[in-house]
Coordinates of C-alpha atoms in Angstrom, one line a residue:
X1 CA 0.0 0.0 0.0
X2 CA 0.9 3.5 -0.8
X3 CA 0.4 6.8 1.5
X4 CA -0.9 10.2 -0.5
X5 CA 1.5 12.5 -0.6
X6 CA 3.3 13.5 2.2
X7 CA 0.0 13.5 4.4
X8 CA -1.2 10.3 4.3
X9 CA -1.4 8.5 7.3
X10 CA -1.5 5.0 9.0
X11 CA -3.0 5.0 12.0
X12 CA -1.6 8.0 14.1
X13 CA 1.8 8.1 12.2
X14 CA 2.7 11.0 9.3
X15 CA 3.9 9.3 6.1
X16 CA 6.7 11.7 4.9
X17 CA 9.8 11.5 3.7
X18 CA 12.8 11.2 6.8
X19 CA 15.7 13.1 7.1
X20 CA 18.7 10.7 7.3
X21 CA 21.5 12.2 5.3
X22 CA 24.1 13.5 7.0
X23 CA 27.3 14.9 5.6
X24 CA 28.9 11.7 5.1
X25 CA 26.0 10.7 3.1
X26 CA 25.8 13.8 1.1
X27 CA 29.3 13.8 0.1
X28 CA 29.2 10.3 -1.1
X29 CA 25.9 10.9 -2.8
X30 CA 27.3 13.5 -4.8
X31 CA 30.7 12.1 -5.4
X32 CA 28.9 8.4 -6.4
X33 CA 27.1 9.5 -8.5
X34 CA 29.4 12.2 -10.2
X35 CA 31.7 9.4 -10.0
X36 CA 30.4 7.2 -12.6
X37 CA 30.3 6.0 -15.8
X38 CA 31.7 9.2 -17.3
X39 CA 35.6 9.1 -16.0
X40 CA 35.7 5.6 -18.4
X41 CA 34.0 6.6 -21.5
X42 CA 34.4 10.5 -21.6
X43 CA 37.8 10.8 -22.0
X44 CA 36.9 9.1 -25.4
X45 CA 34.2 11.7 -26.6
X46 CA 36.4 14.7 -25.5
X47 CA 39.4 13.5 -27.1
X48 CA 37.8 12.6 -30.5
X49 CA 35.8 16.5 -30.5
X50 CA 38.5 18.5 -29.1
X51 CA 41.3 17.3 -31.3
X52 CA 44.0 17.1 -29.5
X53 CA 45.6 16.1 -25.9
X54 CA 46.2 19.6 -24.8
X55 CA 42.9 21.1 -25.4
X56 CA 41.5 17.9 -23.5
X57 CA 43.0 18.5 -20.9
X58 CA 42.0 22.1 -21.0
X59 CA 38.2 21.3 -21.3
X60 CA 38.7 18.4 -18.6
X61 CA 39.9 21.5 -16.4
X62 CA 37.1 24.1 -17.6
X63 CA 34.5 21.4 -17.0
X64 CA 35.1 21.0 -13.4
X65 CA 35.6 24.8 -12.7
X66 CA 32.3 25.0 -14.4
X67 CA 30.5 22.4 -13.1
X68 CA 31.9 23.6 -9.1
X69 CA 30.2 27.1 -10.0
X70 CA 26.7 25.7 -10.6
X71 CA 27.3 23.5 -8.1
X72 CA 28.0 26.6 -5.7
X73 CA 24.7 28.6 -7.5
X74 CA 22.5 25.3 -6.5
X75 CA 23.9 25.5 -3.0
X76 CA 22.5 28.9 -2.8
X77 CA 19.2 27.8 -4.4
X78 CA 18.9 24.4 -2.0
X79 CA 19.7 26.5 0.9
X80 CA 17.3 29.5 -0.3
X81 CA 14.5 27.0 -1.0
X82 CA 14.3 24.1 1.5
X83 CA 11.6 21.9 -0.4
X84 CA 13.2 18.6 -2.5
X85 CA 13.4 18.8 -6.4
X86 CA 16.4 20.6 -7.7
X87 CA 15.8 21.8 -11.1
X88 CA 12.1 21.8 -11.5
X89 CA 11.7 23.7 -8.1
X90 CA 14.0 26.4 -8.9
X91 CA 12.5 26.8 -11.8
X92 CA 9.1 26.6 -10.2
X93 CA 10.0 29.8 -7.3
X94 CA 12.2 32.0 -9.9
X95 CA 10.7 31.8 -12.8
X96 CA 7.1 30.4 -12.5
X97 CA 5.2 27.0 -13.2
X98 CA 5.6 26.6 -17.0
X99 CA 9.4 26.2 -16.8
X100 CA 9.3 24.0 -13.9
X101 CA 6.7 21.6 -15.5
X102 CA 9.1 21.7 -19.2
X103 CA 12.0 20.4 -16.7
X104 CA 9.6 17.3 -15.1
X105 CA 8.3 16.6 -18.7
X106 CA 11.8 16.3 -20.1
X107 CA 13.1 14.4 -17.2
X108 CA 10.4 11.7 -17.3
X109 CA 10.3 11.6 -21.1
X110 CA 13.9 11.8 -22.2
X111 CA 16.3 13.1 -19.6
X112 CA 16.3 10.0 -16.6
X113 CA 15.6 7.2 -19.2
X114 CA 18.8 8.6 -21.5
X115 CA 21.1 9.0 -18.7
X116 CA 20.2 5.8 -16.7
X117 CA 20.7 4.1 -20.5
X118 CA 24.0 5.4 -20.5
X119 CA 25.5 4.6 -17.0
X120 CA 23.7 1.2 -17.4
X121 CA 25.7 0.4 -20.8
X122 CA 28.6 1.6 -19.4
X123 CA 28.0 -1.1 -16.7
X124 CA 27.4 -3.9 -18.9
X125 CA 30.4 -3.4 -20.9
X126 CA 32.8 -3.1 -18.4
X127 CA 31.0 -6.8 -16.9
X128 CA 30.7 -8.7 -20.0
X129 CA 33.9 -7.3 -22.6
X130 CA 36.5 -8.9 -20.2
X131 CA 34.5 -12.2 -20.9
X132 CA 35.2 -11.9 -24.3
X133 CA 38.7 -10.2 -24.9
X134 CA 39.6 -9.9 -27.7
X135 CA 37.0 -10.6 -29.1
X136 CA 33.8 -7.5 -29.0
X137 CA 31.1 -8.5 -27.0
X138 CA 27.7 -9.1 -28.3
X139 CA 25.4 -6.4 -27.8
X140 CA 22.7 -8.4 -27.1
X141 CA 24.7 -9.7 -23.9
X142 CA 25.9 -6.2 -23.1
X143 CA 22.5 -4.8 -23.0
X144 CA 21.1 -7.9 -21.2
X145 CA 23.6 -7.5 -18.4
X146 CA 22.1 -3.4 -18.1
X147 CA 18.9 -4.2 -17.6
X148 CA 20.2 -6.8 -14.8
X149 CA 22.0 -3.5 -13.0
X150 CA 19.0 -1.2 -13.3
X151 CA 16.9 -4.0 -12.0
X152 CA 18.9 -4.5 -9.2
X153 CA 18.8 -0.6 -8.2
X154 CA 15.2 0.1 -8.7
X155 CA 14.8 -3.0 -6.7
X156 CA 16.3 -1.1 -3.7
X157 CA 15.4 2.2 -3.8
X158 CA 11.9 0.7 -4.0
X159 CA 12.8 -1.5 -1.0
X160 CA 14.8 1.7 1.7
X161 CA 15.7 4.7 2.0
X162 CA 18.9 3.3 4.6
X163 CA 19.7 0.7 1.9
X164 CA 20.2 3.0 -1.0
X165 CA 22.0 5.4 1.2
X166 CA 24.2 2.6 2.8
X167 CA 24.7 1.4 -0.4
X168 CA 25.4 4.6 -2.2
X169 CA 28.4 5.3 0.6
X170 CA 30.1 1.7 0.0
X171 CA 30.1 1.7 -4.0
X172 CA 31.4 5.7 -3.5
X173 CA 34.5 3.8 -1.4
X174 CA 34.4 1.2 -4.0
X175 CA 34.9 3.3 -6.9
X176 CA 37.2 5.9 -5.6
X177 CA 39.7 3.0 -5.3
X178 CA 39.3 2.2 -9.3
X179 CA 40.2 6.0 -9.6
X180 CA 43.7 5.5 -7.2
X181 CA 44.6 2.2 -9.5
X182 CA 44.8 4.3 -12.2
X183 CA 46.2 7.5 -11.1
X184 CA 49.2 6.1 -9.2
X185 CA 50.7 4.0 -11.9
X186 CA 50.0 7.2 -14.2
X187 CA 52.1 9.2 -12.0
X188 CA 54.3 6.7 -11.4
X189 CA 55.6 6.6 -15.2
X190 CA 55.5 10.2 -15.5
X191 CA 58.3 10.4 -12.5
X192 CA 59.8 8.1 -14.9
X193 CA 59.9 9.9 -17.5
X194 CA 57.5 8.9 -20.0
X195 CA 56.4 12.2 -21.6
X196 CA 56.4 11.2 -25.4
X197 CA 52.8 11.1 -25.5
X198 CA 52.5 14.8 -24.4
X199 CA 55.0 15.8 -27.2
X200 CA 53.1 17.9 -29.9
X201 CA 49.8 18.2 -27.2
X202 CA 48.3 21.3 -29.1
X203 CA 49.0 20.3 -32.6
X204 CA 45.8 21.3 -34.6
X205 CA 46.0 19.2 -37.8
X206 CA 42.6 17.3 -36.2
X207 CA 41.3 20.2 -34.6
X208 CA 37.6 21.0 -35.4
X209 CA 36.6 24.3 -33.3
X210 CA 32.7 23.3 -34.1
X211 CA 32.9 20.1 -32.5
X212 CA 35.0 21.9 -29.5
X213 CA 31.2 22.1 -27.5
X214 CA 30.3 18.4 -27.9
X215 CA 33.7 17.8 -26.6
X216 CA 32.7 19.9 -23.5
X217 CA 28.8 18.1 -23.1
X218 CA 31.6 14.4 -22.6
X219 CA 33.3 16.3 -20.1
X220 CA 30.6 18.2 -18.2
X221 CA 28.5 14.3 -18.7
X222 CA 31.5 12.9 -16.5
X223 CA 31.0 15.8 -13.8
X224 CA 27.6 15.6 -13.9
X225 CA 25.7 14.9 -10.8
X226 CA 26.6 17.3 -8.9
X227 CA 23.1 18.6 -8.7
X228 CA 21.8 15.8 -7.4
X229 CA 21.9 16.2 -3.5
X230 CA 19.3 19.1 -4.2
X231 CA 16.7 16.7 -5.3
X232 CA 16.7 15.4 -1.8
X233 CA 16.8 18.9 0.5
X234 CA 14.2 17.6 2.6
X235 CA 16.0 14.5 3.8
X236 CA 19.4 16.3 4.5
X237 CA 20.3 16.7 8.1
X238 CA 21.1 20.9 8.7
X239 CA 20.5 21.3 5.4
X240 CA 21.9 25.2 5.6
X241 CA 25.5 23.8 6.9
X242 CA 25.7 20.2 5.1
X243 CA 24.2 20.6 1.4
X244 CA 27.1 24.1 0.6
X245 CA 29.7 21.7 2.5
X246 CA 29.3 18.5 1.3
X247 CA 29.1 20.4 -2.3
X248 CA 32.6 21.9 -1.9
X249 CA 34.7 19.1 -0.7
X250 CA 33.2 16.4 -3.4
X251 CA 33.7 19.0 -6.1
X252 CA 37.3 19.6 -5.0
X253 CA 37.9 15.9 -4.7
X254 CA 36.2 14.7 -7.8
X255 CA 37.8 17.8 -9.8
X256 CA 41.2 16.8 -8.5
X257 CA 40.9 13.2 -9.4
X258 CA 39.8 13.5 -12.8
X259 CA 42.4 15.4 -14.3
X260 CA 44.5 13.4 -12.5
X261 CA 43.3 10.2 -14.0
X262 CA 43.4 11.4 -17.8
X263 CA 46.9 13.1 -17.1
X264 CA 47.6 8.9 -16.0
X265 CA 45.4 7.9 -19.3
X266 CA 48.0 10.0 -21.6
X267 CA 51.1 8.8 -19.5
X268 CA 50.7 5.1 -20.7
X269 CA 48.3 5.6 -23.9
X270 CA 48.9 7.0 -27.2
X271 CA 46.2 9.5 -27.8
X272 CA 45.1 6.9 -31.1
X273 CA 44.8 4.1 -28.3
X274 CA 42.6 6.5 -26.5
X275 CA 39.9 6.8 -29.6
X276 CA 40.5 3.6 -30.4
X277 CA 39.4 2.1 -27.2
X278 CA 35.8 1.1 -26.0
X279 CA 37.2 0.8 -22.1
X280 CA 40.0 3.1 -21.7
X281 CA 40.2 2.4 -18.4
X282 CA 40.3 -1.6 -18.8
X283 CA 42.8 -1.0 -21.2
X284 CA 45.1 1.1 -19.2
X285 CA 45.0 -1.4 -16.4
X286 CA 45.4 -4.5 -18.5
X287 CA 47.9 -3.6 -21.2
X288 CA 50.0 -0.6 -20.0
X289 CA 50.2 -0.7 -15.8
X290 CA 49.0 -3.1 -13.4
X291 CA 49.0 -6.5 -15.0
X292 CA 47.5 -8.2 -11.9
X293 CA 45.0 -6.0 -11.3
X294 CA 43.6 -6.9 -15.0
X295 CA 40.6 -9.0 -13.5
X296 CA 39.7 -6.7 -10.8
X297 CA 39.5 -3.1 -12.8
X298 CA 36.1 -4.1 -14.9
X299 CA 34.5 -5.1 -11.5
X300 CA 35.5 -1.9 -10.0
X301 CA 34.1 -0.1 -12.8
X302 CA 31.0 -1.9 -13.3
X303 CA 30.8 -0.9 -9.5
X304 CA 31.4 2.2 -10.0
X305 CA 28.4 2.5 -12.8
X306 CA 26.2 0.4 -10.3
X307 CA 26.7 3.5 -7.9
X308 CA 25.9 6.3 -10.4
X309 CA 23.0 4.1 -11.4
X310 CA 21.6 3.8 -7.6
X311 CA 22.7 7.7 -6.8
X312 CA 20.6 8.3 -10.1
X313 CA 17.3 6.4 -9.6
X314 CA 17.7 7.4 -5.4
X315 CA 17.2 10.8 -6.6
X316 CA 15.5 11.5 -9.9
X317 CA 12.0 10.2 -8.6
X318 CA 12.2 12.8 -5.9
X319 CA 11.5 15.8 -8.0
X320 CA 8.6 13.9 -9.9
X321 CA 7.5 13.3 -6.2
X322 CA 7.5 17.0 -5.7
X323 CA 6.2 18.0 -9.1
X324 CA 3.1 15.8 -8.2
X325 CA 2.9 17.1 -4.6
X326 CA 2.9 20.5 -6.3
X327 CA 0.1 19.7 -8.8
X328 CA 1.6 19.8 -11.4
X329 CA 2.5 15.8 -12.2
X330 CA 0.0 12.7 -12.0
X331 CA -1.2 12.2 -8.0
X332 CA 0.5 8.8 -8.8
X333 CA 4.0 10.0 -8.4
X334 CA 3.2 11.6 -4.9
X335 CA 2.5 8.4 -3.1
X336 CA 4.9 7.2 -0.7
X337 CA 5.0 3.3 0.5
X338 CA 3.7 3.3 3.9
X339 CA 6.1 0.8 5.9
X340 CA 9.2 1.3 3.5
X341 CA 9.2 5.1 3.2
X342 CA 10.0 5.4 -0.6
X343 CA 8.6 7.2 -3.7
X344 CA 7.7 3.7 -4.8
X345 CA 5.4 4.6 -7.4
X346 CA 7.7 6.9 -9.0
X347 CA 10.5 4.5 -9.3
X348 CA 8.6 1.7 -10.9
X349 CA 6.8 3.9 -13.3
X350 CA 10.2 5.2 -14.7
X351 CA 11.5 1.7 -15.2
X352 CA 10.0 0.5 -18.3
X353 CA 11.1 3.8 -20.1
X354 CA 14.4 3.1 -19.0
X355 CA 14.6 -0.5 -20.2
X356 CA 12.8 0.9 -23.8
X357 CA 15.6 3.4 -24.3
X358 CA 18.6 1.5 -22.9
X359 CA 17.8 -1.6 -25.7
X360 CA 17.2 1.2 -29.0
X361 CA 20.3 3.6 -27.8
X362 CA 23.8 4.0 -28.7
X363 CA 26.4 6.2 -25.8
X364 CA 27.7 8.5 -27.3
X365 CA 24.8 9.7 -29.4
X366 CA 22.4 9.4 -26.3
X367 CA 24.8 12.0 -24.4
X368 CA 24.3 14.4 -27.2
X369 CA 21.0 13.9 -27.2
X370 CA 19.9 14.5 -23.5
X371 CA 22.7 17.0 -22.8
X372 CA 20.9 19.9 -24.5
X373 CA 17.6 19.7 -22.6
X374 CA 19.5 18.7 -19.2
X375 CA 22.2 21.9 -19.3
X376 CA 19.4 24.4 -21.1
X377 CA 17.2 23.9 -18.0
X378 CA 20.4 24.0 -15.0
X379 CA 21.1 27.5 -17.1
X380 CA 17.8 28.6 -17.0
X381 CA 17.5 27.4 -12.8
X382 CA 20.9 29.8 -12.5
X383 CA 19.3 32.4 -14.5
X384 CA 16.5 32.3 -12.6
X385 CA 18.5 32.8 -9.2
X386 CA 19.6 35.9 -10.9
X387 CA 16.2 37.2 -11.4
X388 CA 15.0 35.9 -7.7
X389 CA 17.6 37.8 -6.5
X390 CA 16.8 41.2 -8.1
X391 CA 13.1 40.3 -7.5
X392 CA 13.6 39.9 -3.7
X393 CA 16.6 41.3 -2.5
X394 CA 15.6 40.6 1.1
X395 CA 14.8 37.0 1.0
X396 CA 16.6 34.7 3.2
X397 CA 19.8 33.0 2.0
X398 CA 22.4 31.2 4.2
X399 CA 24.8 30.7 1.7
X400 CA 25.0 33.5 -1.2
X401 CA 27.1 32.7 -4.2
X402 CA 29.5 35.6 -5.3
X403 CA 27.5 37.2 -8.4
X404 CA 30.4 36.8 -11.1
X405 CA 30.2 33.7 -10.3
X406 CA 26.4 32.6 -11.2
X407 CA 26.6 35.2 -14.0
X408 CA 29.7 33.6 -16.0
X409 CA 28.4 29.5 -15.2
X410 CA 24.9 31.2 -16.7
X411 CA 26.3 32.8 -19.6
X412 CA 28.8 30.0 -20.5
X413 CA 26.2 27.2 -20.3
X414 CA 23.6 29.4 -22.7
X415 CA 26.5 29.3 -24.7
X416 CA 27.4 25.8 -25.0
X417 CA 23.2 24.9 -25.1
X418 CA 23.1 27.5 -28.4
X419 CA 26.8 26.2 -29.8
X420 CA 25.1 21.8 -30.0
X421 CA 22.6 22.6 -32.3
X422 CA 25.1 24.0 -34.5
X423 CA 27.6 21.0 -33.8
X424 CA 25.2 18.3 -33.8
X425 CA 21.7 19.4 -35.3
X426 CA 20.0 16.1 -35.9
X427 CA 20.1 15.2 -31.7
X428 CA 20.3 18.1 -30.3
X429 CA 17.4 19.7 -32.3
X430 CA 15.2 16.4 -31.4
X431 CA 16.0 17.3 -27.7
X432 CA 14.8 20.9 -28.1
X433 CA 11.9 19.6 -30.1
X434 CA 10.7 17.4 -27.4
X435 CA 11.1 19.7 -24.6
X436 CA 9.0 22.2 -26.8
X437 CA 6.2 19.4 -26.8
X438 CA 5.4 19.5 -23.4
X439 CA 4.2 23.6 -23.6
X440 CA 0.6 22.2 -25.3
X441 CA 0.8 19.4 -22.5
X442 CA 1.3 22.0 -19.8
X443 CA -1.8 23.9 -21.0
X444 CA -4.0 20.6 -21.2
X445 CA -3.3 19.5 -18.1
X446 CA -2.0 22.1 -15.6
X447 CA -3.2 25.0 -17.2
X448 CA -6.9 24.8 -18.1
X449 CA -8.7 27.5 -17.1
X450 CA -9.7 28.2 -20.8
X451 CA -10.5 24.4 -22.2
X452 CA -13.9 23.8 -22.5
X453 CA -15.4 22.1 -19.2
X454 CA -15.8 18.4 -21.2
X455 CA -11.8 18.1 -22.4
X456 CA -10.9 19.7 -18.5
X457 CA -13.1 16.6 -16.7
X458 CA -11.4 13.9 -19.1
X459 CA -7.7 15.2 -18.8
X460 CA -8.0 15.8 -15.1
X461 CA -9.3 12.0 -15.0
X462 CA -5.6 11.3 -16.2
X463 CA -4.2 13.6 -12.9
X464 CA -5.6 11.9 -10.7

């Protein structure tokens, strides 16, 4: 049995969701699921559309500085606005109800299935190619052993809260140690000596300066998740001292470790290996450092994707929670399993979406594709902290973000959002077309003041 909303009741007792994540928790929340698929695949992506190892590194630098200031924005907003939801309640208190309900449309449509498809591949690559080396895997198998991981992870965030956080904190361990077995033997060789692959970083006989911000959408796909902790404000302990905190130190830390680990990538790989690869980080281990370690680096990067995947699907149903506690989703998505405490509903309902995407998508063209919607709406949340800010000069905010900040992360994300649909129109504009579909769905079903009274009873049949 489900509870409605956050009201319903069994017997005496409230059904809400608890707080129970501490600053442990919400550093490893953020760093498991930043921490993900994208340090194994990404290096790929911003290698092939940047051209060279130098600029690389350079967008592998500007993504985390960029990705640390929205970070630092959404600290202000989660600590300005104290109700669960990141994006779509930003969007909601800034800049009204029509931009907020875009952001749950996209996110149920195409954002969560895309970006679960992707960590989930990532997963069952990294379980099944080490099976067959050298030989490719069959896809079939790959996508087969996916759908096995996001089983397993919807199966416990329906099941507890303390699981998935417990969880969450133990893969985070987990996969911070697959990072160290990688930088160490990188640095290693470096202090050796082994520099030839730097030689010539910035030449730019393959450089395409069009390409240069799908090169950035791999790297800011590898930070991403850094946002997520604000989908879950209501279940953070001292949410005005741990969500700014815990925000800082894993963006420092994750920052840090990634440029670390593709400075290690280039130490021991030729930048052709790099491109050439479908599991740098296999690779690395198995052909160029630790030869022992070959069996145990695809487990701690499948574990590593499990993590993203459970950080992922612990959070995402919590803003279609709110969204439906605000009115402005299907009642469905508000109901909360009485004795377990989780957005049950919400989970399962995004699971066969998930499972219809991950078997008809391909990675790299599915990171494209979501990444315009996903970094259009965070610039238009920052934008709208802007406005709030001009609007209401006097409302309460424990943690203010210096203003150059918020203004460069917004104006450099508009610019990268604007930039894809000239590098890659074909996804990128079916992105922007199907967030533009949900303004006639908005004004069906949330806005219907002017339907006539017949189409308002059947639609709101559909709400409830």
């Amino acid at each position: 049995m489900e509870g409605n909303k956050s009201e319903a009741k069994s017997g005496a007792e409230t059904v809400y969701l608890r707080k129970k994540i501490d600053l442990l928790g919400a550093v490893c929340l953020i760093i498991g699921t930043v921490v993900g698929s994208g340090i194994f695949i990404a290096p790929k992506g911003v290698l092939k559309n940047s051209g060279n190892v130098g600029l690389s590194l350079i967008i592998w630098v500007l993504s985390g500085i960029l990705s640390t200031f929205g970070a630092l924005c959404y600290a202000e907003l989660g600590t300005s606005f104290k109700k669960s939801g990141g994006h779509y309640i930003y969007l909601l208190e800034t800049l009204g109800p029509l931009p907020g309900f875009l952001r749950l449309w996209v996110e149920f449509i195409m954002i969560r299935p895309a970006v679960t498809s992707v960590v989930a591949l990532a997963f069952g690559r990294y379980v099944v190619e080490p099976l067959f080396t050298p030989c490719p895997a069959p896809t079939i198998l790959v996508k087969l052993m996916s759908i096995l991981g996001v089983t397993f992870v919807v199966a416990v965030n329906c099941w507890s809260v303390n699981w998935a956080s417990r969880t969450q904190i133990t893969l985070t361990f987990l996969k911070m140690a697959s990072l160290v077995l990688i930088i160490i033997p990188g640095i290693i060789a470096l202090a050796r000596g082994h520099t030839e692959n730097f030689k010539d970083a910035f030449d730019s006989s393959s450089l395409a300066l069009d390409k240069v911000p799908l090169a950035f959408f791999s790297g800011l796909y590898a930070y991403s998740g850094w946002f997520y902790l604000n989908f879950v404000t209501e279940e953070v302990i001292d949410p005005n001292r741990n969500i700014p905190l815990s925000i800082i130190v894993s963006m420092l830390t994750v920052t840090t470790a990634y440029v670390l680990i593709n400075i290690a990538y280039y130490a021991v790989m030729t930048a052709e290996e790099v491109l050439l690869s479908e599991a740098v980080a296999v690779v690395c281990i198995q052909q160029r450092t630790l030869h022992g370690f070959s069996t145990v680096m695809p487990i701690l990067v499948a574990i590593s994707c499990l993590g993203a995947l459970n950080g992922g699907l612990f959070v995402a149903p919590r803003m279609l929670f709110v969204g439906s506690r605000e009115g402005h989703w299907p009642l469905l998505f508000s109901m909360i399993h009485i004795r377990r405490q989780t957005p049950m509903p919400a989970v399962l309902l995004l699971y066969p979406l998930v499972v219809l995407t991950l078997l008809r998508g391909d990675l790299f063209q599915l990171i494209n594709f979501y990444s315009f919607s996903r970094w259009f709406f965070i610039a238009l949340a920052t934008f709208g902290l802007l406005v709030h800010r001009y609007r209401f000069p006097d409302h309460p905010r424990p943690f203010k973000v210096p203003l150059v900040i918020a203004v460069v992360f917004t104006v450099v994300s508009f610019s990268i959002v604007g930039l894809s649909l000239y590098s890659d129109p074909w996804n990128t504009g079916i992105s922007c077309a199907i967030t533009l579909s949900g303004v006639p769905v908005y004004y069906l079903t949330v806005h219907r003041q002017r339907l006539p009274k017949s189409w308002s009873k059947a639609v709101g049949m559909y709400s409830i």
